[in-house]
Amino acid sequence: MNELTPIPEIENVETPELTEPVSQDLNISKEPVIILKNVDIHQKKLLILSQVSLTINKGEFVYLIGKTGTGKSSILKLLIADEKVHGDHAEIVGFDLKKIKTKQIPYLRRRIGIIFQDYQLLSENTIFENLDHALKAIGWNDKNERYERAMKTLDMVGLSTKHFKYPHQLSGGEQQRVCIARALLNDPELLIADEPTGNLDPITSEEIFQIFHHINTKGTTVLIATHDFMMIDKFPSRSLLIEDDKIIDSGL
């Protein structure tokens, strides 16, 4: 299990300018977490990318970049088995996405942390209750263990003192941190985020990216679909750019 140390409350932290790619050599292995070979990507039955091939290894931090409508979200949907695979081979955390059965999909998603742009928090529940509900859904039956795990993940993102609040009582950045905590509940091998800072201001976006990089330094693979080039410049890493109906790999 990847142990993550808590992240303190972040208040307008000054982050040094990074001019070189973040070094990940200590955490990256040659064990693939994601493999796509000659896969066609569709959006509402329309082919938008053909013969996509890529590999992401354990411990990598990777950006998936492209304009709206280029296929970023469609790739992510395919990776979480929300879209049918058309192509030679697609694999994620050891699951063959071409052969996966419907009853296996929940087990796949328990090994992946997923973060959405629109938070998808239950407005009538407190922050703790949101996490407790998620833990029940993935098979955590012991009440005390659920409490300890929920509070631990809230502590990781600096929100353990706000567990009793409701989503509407939190800022957008705090709500996104709750979503990150929810995604970490089952200690996932891979964290996938779809435009996680799309609704946030630059300072709050930086706080969120600091958390993602902290998680990555502990060994969790991170894949972020984004067009937040300010954050990409501030936190450089390997990038997969969708442009002219193809994927260009920076190779960093």
Short mmCIF file of C-alpha atoms in Angstrom, two decimals:
data_model
loop_
_atom_site.label_atom_id
_atom_site.label_comp_id
_atom_site.label_asym_id
_atom_site.label_seq_id
_atom_site.Cartn_x
_atom_site.Cartn_y
_atom_site.Cartn_z
CA MET A 1 0.00 0.00 0.00
CA ASN A 2 1.32 3.43 -0.88
CA GLU A 3 1.48 5.45 2.35
CA LEU A 4 0.77 9.12 1.79
CA THR A 5 1.80 11.69 4.37
CA PRO A 6 -0.71 14.44 5.16
CA ILE A 7 -0.71 17.67 3.21
CA PRO A 8 -1.25 20.74 5.40
CA GLU A 9 -3.81 23.41 4.61
CA ILE A 10 -2.41 25.37 1.67
CA GLU A 11 -2.85 29.11 1.78
CA ASN A 12 -1.38 31.01 -1.19
CA VAL A 13 1.84 28.99 -1.19
CA GLU A 14 4.72 30.39 -3.20
CA THR A 15 5.97 27.69 -5.53
CA PRO A 16 9.47 28.02 -7.05
CA GLU A 17 9.62 28.39 -10.82
CA LEU A 18 10.42 25.05 -12.41
CA THR A 19 12.50 25.20 -15.54
CA GLU A 20 13.27 21.50 -15.92
CA PRO A 21 10.94 18.48 -16.00
CA VAL A 22 10.14 17.02 -12.60
CA SER A 23 12.38 14.01 -11.97
CA GLN A 24 10.39 10.81 -11.50
CA ASP A 25 13.20 8.29 -11.96
CA LEU A 26 12.97 6.97 -8.39
CA ASN A 27 9.29 6.05 -8.71
CA ILE A 28 8.94 4.95 -12.34
CA SER A 29 9.18 1.26 -13.14
CA LYS A 30 8.98 -0.51 -16.48
CA GLU A 31 5.78 -2.20 -15.40
CA PRO A 32 2.97 -0.85 -17.62
CA VAL A 33 -0.20 0.44 -16.00
CA ILE A 34 -1.87 1.46 -19.28
CA ILE A 35 -1.34 -0.08 -22.72
CA LEU A 36 -3.18 0.93 -25.89
CA LYS A 37 -2.26 -0.67 -29.23
CA ASN A 38 -3.88 0.55 -32.45
CA VAL A 39 -7.08 1.61 -30.69
CA ASP A 40 -9.72 3.77 -32.39
CA ILE A 41 -11.30 6.45 -30.23
CA HIS A 42 -14.93 7.37 -30.85
CA GLN A 43 -17.08 10.22 -29.61
CA LYS A 44 -20.80 9.48 -29.93
CA LYS A 45 -20.04 6.88 -32.61
CA LEU A 46 -17.91 9.39 -34.56
CA LEU A 47 -14.28 8.32 -35.09
CA ILE A 48 -12.05 11.11 -33.84
CA LEU A 49 -8.68 9.35 -33.31
CA SER A 50 -7.48 6.24 -35.12
CA GLN A 51 -4.85 3.65 -34.24
CA VAL A 52 -3.84 5.19 -30.92
CA SER A 53 -0.87 3.43 -29.32
CA LEU A 54 0.68 4.41 -26.00
CA THR A 55 2.09 2.99 -22.79
CA ILE A 56 2.14 4.55 -19.34
CA ASN A 57 4.30 2.86 -16.72
CA LYS A 58 3.87 2.56 -12.99
CA GLY A 59 4.90 5.74 -11.16
CA GLU A 60 4.63 8.10 -14.12
CA PHE A 61 2.96 11.51 -14.06
CA VAL A 62 1.40 12.16 -17.47
CA TYR A 63 -0.65 14.97 -18.98
CA LEU A 64 -3.19 14.31 -21.73
CA ILE A 65 -3.51 17.62 -23.54
CA GLY A 66 -5.78 18.84 -26.30
CA LYS A 67 -8.49 21.29 -27.20
CA THR A 68 -12.11 20.64 -26.25
CA GLY A 69 -13.57 17.94 -28.48
CA THR A 70 -10.26 16.35 -29.48
CA GLY A 71 -10.91 13.13 -27.57
CA LYS A 72 -9.35 13.55 -24.11
CA SER A 73 -12.49 12.58 -22.21
CA SER A 74 -13.27 9.80 -24.69
CA ILE A 75 -9.88 8.22 -23.99
CA LEU A 76 -10.51 8.40 -20.26
CA LYS A 77 -13.97 6.84 -20.68
CA LEU A 78 -12.40 4.00 -22.60
CA LEU A 79 -9.81 3.48 -19.84
CA ILE A 80 -12.48 3.13 -17.14
CA ALA A 81 -14.47 0.70 -19.31
CA ASP A 82 -17.20 3.23 -20.03
CA GLU A 83 -16.66 2.88 -23.80
CA LYS A 84 -16.23 -0.21 -25.95
CA VAL A 85 -12.72 -0.87 -27.26
CA HIS A 86 -12.18 -0.90 -31.04
CA GLY A 87 -8.65 -1.97 -31.89
CA ASP A 88 -5.90 -4.49 -31.23
CA HIS A 89 -5.37 -4.24 -27.47
CA ALA A 90 -6.30 -2.09 -24.47
CA GLU A 91 -5.19 -2.85 -20.93
CA ILE A 92 -5.32 -0.96 -17.63
CA VAL A 93 -4.00 -2.11 -14.22
CA GLY A 94 -3.92 -5.66 -15.55
CA PHE A 95 -7.48 -5.74 -16.95
CA ASP A 96 -7.93 -6.53 -20.64
CA LEU A 97 -10.51 -3.94 -21.72
CA LYS A 98 -11.45 -5.89 -24.86
CA LYS A 99 -12.34 -8.98 -22.85
CA ILE A 100 -13.61 -7.44 -19.61
CA LYS A 101 -17.05 -8.60 -18.49
CA THR A 102 -19.65 -6.24 -17.08
CA LYS A 103 -19.43 -7.85 -13.63
CA GLN A 104 -15.65 -7.21 -13.57
CA ILE A 105 -15.92 -3.44 -14.20
CA PRO A 106 -16.59 -2.50 -10.53
CA TYR A 107 -13.44 -4.40 -9.52
CA LEU A 108 -11.43 -2.54 -12.16
CA ARG A 109 -12.69 0.82 -10.91
CA ARG A 110 -11.78 -0.06 -7.32
CA ARG A 111 -8.15 -0.07 -8.46
CA ILE A 112 -8.42 3.35 -10.11
CA GLY A 113 -9.08 6.72 -8.50
CA ILE A 114 -11.24 8.93 -10.73
CA ILE A 115 -11.60 12.70 -10.34
CA PHE A 116 -14.11 14.74 -12.30
CA GLN A 117 -14.27 18.44 -13.11
CA ASP A 118 -17.79 18.81 -11.70
CA TYR A 119 -16.99 17.21 -8.29
CA GLN A 120 -20.10 14.94 -8.19
CA LEU A 121 -20.47 15.29 -4.41
CA LEU A 122 -23.76 14.50 -2.65
CA SER A 123 -25.03 17.93 -1.62
CA GLU A 124 -27.27 16.67 1.19
CA ASN A 125 -24.39 14.81 2.89
CA THR A 126 -21.44 16.12 4.86
CA ILE A 127 -17.93 15.71 3.51
CA PHE A 128 -17.34 12.74 5.80
CA GLU A 129 -20.66 11.18 4.76
CA ASN A 130 -19.69 11.54 1.10
CA LEU A 131 -16.53 9.53 1.73
CA ASP A 132 -18.30 7.05 4.00
CA HIS A 133 -20.90 6.44 1.27
CA ALA A 134 -18.12 5.79 -1.26
CA LEU A 135 -16.39 3.35 1.10
CA LYS A 136 -19.61 1.40 1.64
CA ALA A 137 -20.05 1.17 -2.13
CA ILE A 138 -16.64 -0.46 -2.58
CA GLY A 139 -17.09 -3.01 0.18
CA TRP A 140 -15.79 -1.44 3.40
CA ASN A 141 -18.23 -2.93 5.94
CA ASP A 142 -16.60 -2.03 9.25
CA LYS A 143 -17.85 1.37 10.50
CA ASN A 144 -14.70 2.16 12.49
CA GLU A 145 -12.42 1.27 9.59
CA ARG A 146 -14.48 3.48 7.28
CA TYR A 147 -14.19 6.39 9.70
CA GLU A 148 -10.42 5.98 10.05
CA ARG A 149 -9.89 5.69 6.29
CA ALA A 150 -12.11 8.66 5.46
CA MET A 151 -10.41 10.88 8.03
CA LYS A 152 -6.97 9.75 6.88
CA THR A 153 -7.62 10.66 3.26
CA LEU A 154 -9.12 14.01 4.29
CA ASP A 155 -5.96 14.61 6.30
CA MET A 156 -3.90 13.84 3.19
CA VAL A 157 -5.53 16.76 1.37
CA GLY A 158 -5.61 19.12 4.35
CA LEU A 159 -9.34 18.93 5.12
CA SER A 160 -9.63 16.74 8.23
CA THR A 161 -10.91 19.70 10.28
CA LYS A 162 -13.78 20.29 7.83
CA HIS A 163 -15.21 16.78 7.70
CA PHE A 164 -18.53 17.96 9.23
CA LYS A 165 -19.20 20.62 6.59
CA TYR A 166 -21.48 20.27 3.57
CA PRO A 167 -20.22 20.75 -0.02
CA HIS A 168 -21.90 24.15 -0.40
CA GLN A 169 -19.96 25.38 2.64
CA LEU A 170 -16.63 24.75 0.89
CA SER A 171 -14.82 26.67 -1.83
CA GLY A 172 -14.38 25.14 -5.27
CA GLY A 173 -10.79 24.21 -4.48
CA GLU A 174 -11.82 22.56 -1.23
CA GLN A 175 -14.54 20.58 -3.00
CA GLN A 176 -11.97 19.37 -5.52
CA ARG A 177 -9.71 18.32 -2.65
CA VAL A 178 -12.61 16.27 -1.27
CA CYS A 179 -12.87 14.59 -4.68
CA ILE A 180 -9.16 13.78 -4.55
CA ALA A 181 -9.61 12.31 -1.07
CA ARG A 182 -12.54 10.22 -2.35
CA ALA A 183 -10.39 8.97 -5.24
CA LEU A 184 -7.66 7.90 -2.78
CA LEU A 185 -9.96 5.93 -0.47
CA ASN A 186 -9.08 2.50 -1.85
CA ASP A 187 -5.36 3.26 -2.30
CA PRO A 188 -5.54 3.13 -6.13
CA GLU A 189 -2.68 2.11 -8.39
CA LEU A 190 -3.69 4.82 -10.85
CA LEU A 191 -5.24 8.24 -10.42
CA ILE A 192 -7.16 9.65 -13.43
CA ALA A 193 -8.36 13.26 -13.45
CA ASP A 194 -10.52 14.85 -16.14
CA GLU A 195 -10.00 18.65 -16.27
CA PRO A 196 -9.64 18.85 -12.46
CA THR A 197 -8.91 22.60 -12.44
CA GLY A 198 -11.31 23.63 -15.20
CA ASN A 199 -13.53 25.58 -12.78
CA LEU A 200 -10.78 26.95 -10.54
CA ASP A 201 -8.70 30.12 -10.38
CA PRO A 202 -4.90 29.96 -10.98
CA ILE A 203 -3.89 30.04 -7.30
CA THR A 204 -6.32 27.27 -6.37
CA SER A 205 -5.31 25.30 -9.46
CA GLU A 206 -1.71 25.41 -8.27
CA GLU A 207 -2.73 24.03 -4.88
CA ILE A 208 -4.51 21.13 -6.58
CA PHE A 209 -1.52 20.33 -8.80
CA GLN A 210 0.76 20.41 -5.75
CA ILE A 211 -1.43 17.71 -4.22
CA PHE A 212 -1.32 15.60 -7.41
CA HIS A 213 2.48 15.78 -7.52
CA HIS A 214 2.73 14.93 -3.83
CA ILE A 215 0.60 11.84 -4.44
CA ASN A 216 2.79 10.89 -7.39
CA THR A 217 6.00 11.14 -5.35
CA LYS A 218 4.59 8.37 -3.14
CA GLY A 219 4.39 6.01 -6.12
CA THR A 220 0.85 6.45 -7.47
CA THR A 221 0.63 6.76 -11.26
CA VAL A 222 -1.20 9.96 -12.29
CA LEU A 223 -2.90 10.74 -15.61
CA ILE A 224 -4.48 14.18 -15.99
CA ALA A 225 -6.52 15.35 -18.96
CA THR A 226 -6.17 19.11 -19.07
CA HIS A 227 -5.70 22.23 -21.16
CA ASP A 228 -4.40 24.24 -18.19
CA PHE A 229 -1.09 25.16 -19.83
CA MET A 230 -0.14 27.48 -16.97
CA MET A 231 -0.03 24.48 -14.61
CA ILE A 232 1.72 22.31 -17.20
CA ASP A 233 4.46 24.96 -17.49
CA LYS A 234 4.74 25.22 -13.72
CA PHE A 235 4.81 21.45 -13.13
CA PRO A 236 6.46 19.97 -16.28
CA SER A 237 6.16 16.27 -16.98
CA ARG A 238 5.52 13.84 -19.81
CA SER A 239 2.74 15.09 -22.07
CA LEU A 240 0.53 13.37 -24.63
CA LEU A 241 -0.70 16.10 -26.97
CA ILE A 242 -3.72 15.45 -29.19
CA GLU A 243 -3.23 17.50 -32.34
CA ASP A 244 -4.23 17.03 -35.98
CA ASP A 245 -6.06 13.77 -35.11
CA LYS A 246 -2.98 12.13 -33.62
CA ILE A 247 -1.16 11.89 -30.29
CA ILE A 248 2.28 13.48 -29.97
CA ASP A 249 4.32 12.14 -27.03
CA SER A 250 6.77 14.56 -25.42
CA GLY A 251 8.69 11.59 -24.07
CA LEU A 252 9.84 13.43 -20.94
#
